[in-house]
XYZ file of C-alpha atoms in Angstrom:
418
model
C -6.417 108.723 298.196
C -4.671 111.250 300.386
C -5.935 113.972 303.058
C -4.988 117.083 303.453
C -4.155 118.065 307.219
C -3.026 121.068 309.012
C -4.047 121.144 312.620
C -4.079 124.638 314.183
C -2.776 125.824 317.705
C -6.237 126.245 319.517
C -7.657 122.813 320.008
C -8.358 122.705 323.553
C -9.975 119.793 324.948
C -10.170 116.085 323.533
C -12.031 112.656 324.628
C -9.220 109.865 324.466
C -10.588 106.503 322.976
C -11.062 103.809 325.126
C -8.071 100.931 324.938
C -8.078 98.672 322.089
C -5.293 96.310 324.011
C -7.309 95.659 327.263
C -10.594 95.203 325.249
C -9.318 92.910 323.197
C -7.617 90.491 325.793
C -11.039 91.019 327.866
C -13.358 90.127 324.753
C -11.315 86.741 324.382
C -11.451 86.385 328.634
C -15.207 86.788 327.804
C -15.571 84.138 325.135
C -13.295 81.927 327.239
C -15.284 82.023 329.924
C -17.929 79.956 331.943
C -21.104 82.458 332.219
C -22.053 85.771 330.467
C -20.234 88.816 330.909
C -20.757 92.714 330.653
C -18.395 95.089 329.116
C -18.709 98.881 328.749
C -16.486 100.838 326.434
C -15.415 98.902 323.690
C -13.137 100.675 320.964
C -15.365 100.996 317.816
C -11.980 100.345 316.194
C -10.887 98.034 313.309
C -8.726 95.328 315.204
C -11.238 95.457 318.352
C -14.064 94.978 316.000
C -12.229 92.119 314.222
C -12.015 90.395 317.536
C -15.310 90.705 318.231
C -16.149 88.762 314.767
C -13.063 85.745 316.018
C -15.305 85.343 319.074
C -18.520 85.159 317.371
C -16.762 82.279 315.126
C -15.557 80.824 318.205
C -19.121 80.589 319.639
C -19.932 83.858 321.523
C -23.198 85.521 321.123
C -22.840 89.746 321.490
C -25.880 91.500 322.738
C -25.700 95.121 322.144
C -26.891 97.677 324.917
C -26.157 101.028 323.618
C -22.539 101.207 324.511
C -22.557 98.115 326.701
C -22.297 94.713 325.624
C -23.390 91.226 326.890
C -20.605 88.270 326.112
C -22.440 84.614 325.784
C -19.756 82.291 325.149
C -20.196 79.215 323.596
C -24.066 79.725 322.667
C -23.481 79.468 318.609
C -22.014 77.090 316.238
C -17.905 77.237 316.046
C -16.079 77.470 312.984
C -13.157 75.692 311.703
C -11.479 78.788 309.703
C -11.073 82.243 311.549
C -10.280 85.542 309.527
C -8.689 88.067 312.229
C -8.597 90.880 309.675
C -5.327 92.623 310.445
C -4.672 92.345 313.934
C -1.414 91.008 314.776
C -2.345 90.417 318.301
C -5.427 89.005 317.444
C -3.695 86.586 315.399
C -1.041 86.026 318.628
C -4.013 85.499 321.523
C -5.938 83.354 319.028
C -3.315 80.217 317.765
C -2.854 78.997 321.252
C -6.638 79.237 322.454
C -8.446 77.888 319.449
C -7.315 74.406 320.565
C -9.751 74.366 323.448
C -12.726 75.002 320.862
C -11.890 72.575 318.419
C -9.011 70.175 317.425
C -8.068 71.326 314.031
C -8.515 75.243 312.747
C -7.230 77.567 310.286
C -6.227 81.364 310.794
C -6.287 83.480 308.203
C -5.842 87.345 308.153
C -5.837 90.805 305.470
C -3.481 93.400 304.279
C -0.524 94.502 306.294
C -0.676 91.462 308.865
C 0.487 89.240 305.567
C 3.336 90.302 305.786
C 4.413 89.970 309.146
C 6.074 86.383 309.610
C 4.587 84.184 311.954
C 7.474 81.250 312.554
C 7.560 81.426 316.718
C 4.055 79.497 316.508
C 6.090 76.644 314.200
C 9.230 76.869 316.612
C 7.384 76.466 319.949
C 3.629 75.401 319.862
C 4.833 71.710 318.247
C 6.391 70.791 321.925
C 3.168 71.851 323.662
C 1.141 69.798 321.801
C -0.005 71.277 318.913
C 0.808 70.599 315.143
C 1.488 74.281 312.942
C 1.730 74.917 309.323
C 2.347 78.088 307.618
C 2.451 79.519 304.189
C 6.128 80.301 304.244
C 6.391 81.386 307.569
C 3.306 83.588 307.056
C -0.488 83.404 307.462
C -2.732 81.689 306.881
C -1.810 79.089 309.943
C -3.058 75.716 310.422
C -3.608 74.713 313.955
C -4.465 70.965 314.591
C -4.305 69.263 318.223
C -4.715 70.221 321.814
C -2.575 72.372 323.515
C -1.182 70.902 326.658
C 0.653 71.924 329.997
C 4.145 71.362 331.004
C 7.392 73.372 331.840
C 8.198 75.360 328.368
C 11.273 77.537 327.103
C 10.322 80.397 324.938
C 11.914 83.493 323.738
C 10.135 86.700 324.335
C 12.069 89.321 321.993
C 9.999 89.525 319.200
C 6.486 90.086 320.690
C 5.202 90.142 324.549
C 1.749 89.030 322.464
C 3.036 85.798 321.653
C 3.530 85.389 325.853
C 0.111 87.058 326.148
C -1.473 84.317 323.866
C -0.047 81.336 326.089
C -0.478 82.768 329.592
C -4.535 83.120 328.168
C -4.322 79.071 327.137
C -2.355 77.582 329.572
C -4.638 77.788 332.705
C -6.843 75.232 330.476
C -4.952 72.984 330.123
C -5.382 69.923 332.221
C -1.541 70.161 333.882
C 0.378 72.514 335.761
C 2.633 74.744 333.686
C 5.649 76.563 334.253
C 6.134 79.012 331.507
C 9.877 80.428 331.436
C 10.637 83.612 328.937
C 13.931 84.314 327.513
C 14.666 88.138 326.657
C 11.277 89.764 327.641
C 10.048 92.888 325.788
C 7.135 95.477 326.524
C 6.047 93.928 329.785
C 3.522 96.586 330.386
C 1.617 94.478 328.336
C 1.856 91.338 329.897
C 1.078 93.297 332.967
C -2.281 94.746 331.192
C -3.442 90.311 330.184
C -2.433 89.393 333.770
C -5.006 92.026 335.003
C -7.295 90.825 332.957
C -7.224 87.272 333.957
C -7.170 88.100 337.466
C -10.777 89.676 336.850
C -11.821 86.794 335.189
C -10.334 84.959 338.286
C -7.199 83.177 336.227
C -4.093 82.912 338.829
C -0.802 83.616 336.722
C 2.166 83.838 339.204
C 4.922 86.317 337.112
C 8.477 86.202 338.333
C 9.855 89.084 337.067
C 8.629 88.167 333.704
C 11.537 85.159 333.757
C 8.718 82.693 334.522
C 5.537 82.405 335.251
C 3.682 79.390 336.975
C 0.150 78.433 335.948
C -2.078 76.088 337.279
C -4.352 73.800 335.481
C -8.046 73.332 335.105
C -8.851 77.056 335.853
C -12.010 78.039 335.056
C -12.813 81.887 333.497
C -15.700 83.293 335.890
C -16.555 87.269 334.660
C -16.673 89.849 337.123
C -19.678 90.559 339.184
C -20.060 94.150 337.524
C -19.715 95.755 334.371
C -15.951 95.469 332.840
C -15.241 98.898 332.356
C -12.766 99.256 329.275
C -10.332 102.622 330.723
C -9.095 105.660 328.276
C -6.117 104.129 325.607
C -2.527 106.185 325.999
C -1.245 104.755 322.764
C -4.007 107.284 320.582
C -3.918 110.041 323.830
C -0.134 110.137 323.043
C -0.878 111.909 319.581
C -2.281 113.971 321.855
C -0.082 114.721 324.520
C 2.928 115.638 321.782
C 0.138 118.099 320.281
C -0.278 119.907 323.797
C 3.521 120.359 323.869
C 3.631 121.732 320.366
C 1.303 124.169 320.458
C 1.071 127.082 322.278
C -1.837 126.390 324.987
C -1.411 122.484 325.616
C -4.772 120.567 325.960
C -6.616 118.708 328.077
C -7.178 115.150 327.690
C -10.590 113.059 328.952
C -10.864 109.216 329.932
C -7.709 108.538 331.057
C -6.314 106.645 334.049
C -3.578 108.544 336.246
C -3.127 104.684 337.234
C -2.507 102.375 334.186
C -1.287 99.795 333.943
C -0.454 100.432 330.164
C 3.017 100.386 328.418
C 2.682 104.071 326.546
C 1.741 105.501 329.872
C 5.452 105.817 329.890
C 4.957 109.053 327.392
C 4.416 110.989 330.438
C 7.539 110.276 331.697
C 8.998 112.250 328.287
C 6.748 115.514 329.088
C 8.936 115.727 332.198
C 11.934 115.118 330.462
C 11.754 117.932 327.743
C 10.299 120.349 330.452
C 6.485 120.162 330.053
C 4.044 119.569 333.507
C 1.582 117.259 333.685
C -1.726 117.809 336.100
C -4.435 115.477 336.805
C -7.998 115.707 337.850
C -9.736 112.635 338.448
C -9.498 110.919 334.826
C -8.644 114.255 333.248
C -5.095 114.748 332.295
C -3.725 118.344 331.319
C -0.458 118.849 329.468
C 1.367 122.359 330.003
C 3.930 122.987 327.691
C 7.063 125.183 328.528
C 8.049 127.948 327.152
C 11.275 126.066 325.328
C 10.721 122.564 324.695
C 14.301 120.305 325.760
C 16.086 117.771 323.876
C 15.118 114.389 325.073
C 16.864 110.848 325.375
C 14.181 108.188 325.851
C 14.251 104.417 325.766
C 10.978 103.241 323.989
C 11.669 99.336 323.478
C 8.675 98.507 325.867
C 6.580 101.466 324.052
C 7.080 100.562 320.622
C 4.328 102.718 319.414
C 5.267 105.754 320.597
C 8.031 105.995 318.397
C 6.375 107.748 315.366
C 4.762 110.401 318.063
C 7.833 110.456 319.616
C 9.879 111.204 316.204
C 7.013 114.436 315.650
C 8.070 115.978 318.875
C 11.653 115.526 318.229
C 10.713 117.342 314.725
C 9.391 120.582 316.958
C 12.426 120.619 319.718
C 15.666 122.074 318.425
C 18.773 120.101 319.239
C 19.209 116.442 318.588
C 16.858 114.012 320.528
C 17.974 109.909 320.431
C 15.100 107.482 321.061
C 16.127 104.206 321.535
C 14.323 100.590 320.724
C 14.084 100.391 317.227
C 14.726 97.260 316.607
C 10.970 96.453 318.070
C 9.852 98.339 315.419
C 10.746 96.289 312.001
C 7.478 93.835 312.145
C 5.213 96.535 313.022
C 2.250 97.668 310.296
C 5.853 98.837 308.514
C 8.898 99.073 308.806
C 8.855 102.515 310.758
C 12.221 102.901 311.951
C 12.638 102.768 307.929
C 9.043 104.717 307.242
C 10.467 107.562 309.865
C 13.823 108.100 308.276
C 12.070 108.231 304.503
C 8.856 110.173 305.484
C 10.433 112.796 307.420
C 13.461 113.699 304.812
C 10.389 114.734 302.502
C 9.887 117.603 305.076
C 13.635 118.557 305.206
C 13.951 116.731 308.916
C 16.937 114.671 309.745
C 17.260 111.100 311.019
C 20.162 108.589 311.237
C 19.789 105.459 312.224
C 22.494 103.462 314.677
C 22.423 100.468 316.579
C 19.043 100.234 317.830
C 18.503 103.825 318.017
C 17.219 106.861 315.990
C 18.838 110.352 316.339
C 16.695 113.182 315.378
C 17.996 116.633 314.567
C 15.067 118.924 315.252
C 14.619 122.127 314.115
C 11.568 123.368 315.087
C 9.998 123.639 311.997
C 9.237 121.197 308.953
C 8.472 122.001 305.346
C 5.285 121.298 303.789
C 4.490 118.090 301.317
C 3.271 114.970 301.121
C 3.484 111.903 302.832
C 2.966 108.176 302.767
C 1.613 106.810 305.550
C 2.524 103.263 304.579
C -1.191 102.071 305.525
C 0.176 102.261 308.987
C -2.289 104.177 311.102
C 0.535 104.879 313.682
C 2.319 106.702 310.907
C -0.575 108.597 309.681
C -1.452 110.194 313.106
C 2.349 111.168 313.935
C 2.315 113.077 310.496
C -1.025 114.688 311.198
C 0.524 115.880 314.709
C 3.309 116.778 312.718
C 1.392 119.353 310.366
C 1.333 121.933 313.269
C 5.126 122.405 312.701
C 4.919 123.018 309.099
C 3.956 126.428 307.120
C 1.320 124.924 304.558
C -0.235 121.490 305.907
C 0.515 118.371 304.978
C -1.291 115.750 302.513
C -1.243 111.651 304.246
C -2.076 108.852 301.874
C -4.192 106.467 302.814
C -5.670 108.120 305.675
C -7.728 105.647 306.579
C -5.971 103.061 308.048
C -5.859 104.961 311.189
C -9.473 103.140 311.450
C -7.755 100.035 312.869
C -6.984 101.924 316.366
C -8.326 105.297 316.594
C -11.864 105.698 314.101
C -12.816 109.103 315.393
C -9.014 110.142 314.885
C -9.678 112.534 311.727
C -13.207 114.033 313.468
C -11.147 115.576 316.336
C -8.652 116.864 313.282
C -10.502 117.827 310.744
C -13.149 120.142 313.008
C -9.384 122.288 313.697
C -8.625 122.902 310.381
C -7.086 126.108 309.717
C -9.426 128.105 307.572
């Protein structure tokens, strides 16, 4: 199945969709916790949604309010096996915290997330307690023991998720732990769990994301209000390039001017190839320039900005060099690879170096067709990317863009050029 996109000049105004990362972390901090909590804005997305069935096989009863949900942890019957669809961090959170539930689980997990290897839980969980087997260094996982406290070695390159998962289990544990990370990546997001734990009133004490100490036998207590889920910059991003492609840039609702979030960082690239940003309240507006600049940006703890980033490079003339790929190899694909491939289709140029992708922009790509890989990241670039090209564009599989942005093709489709 394929879709055929072509997004015009004249979209003006667009709602961004609340964060998938924070509500995520904050449905686990819910089913963690000791009472109920209340949660308002949570991403109708695939991998949200998928977390919301882990907790419910963890225990957690979800009471549905219109767009607010209640969080009873611990009210239902817990299952052995877990199925976390195809959310990598889902998977990541969930190994180290299933040992407080029960003693022995299974993980398994659906399409794309097969494929992404899953040996750091063999190479560092055994030492803290807990016995791992894998299919080949792939899902499905087997989980048996308790996880325990201590003072623990890691390295951080490959995900910041797999950190995430253990600074969520450790304050459990019975001991004190001292949690030391070697070569730490996108830690924006490590920032985004620790705020989340702090509202659930868990004490992680980061030093500059080389350690972090953790005391034991903390308890998860909800916040007194509503947890209010804030506006996600990894789908506004699509966005944001859009505004500085067309003619009229956009304005974008439900965002905060004050995240916390890693691809907050894209704002940092309006400035750099000449665009203004201007912000009222939780309304963000981007104003293009008249000629868009070259850029040289370093996305290794924004990882999924890259195939946004790669659009915009498409529509600037002159070479632009993003840096960071090598985060990007265990993604949904391989889209330092999925870039290079995709975009030659459309007569645009990309060479790949040492951990960096030069882009010789033109201003213009041709028409065709494109696989999106299943990757919903690479889907929405390309359908940002259709503004540049004469014809449209037609993106296979189109939905997979379900598993972080549902709503993505409404706000699309409703612009079609006649």
């Amino acid at each position: 199945m394929s879709k055929f996109i072509h997004i015009n000049d004249t979209i003006q105004t667009v709602k961004a969709p609340t964060s998938k990362s924070i509500g995520q972390r904050v449905l686990f901090a819910a089913a963690l916790a000791n009472t109920s909590s209340k949660i308002l804005g949570i991403n109708q997305s695939d991998d949200v949604q998928n977390i919301l069935k882990i907790i419910t096989q963890l225990g957690a009863e979800i009471i549905w309010e219109n767009e607010q949900i209640t969080i009873l942890p611990k009210k239902g019957k817990i299952a052995y096996e877990l199925s976390v669809g195809e959310s990598g961090l889902g998977t990541r959170l969930s190994v180290p915290i299933v040992s407080h539930f029960n003693k022995n689980y299974t993980i398994t997990g659906t399409g794309t997330l097969l494929n992404r290897p899953m040996h750091w839980f063999k190479k560092y969980l055994p030492e803290m307690g807990l016995k791992v087997q894998l299919n080949n260094n792939y899902l499905p996982i087997q989980v048996e023991g308790k996880l325990k406290g201590g003072n623990y070695t890691v390295d951080g390159n490959l995900s910041s998720q797999y950190i995430s998962g253990l600074l969520m289990a450790l304050p459990l544990c019975a001991e004190d732990s001292v949690l030391q990370v070697e070569n730490a990546v996108s830690t924006p997001y490590i920032d985004i769990t620790i705020a989340v734990l702090a509202k659930y009133g868990i004490s992680i004490q980061n030093n500059d994301y080389l350690s972090y100490h953790i005391k034991g036998k903390q308890t998860y207590t909800p916040p007194l209000n509503t947890f209010t889920i804030e506006g996600d910059f990894s789908g506004a991003a699509c966005w944001i390039v859009y505004g500085l492609l067309s003619k009229n840039g956009i304005t974008i609702e439900n965002l905060n001017p004050n995240s916390t979030q890693a691809d907050i960082a894209i704002l940092k690239v309006v400035h750099l190839v000449g665009g203004k940003i201007k912000w009222e309240n939780n309304t963000l507006k981007i104003i293009p320039p008249e000629v868009l600049k070259p850029f040289e940006f370093n996305a290794e703890n924004c990882p999924d900005l890259f195939p946004v980033l790669a659009s915009l490079a498409a529509g600037i003339q002159g070479k632009s060099t993003i840096f960071g790929t090598e985060r990007l190899r265990y993604k949904e694909s391989d889209r330092a690879t999925v870039l290079i491939e995709e975009f030659a289709k459309l007569g645009l140029t990309i060479k790949a170096g040492d951990n960096v992708l030069k882009i010789y922009g033109e201003g213009n790509l041709n028409s065709g067709q494109i696989n999106s890989h299943k990757d919903h990241r690479i889907a929405m670039a390309f359908a940002i990317a259709s503004l540049l090209t004469p014809h449209g564009l037609y993106i296979t599989d189109p939905e997979c863009v379900n598993k972080s942005y549902p709503n993505f093709w409404e706000a699309t489709i409703v612009n079609l050029k006649p």
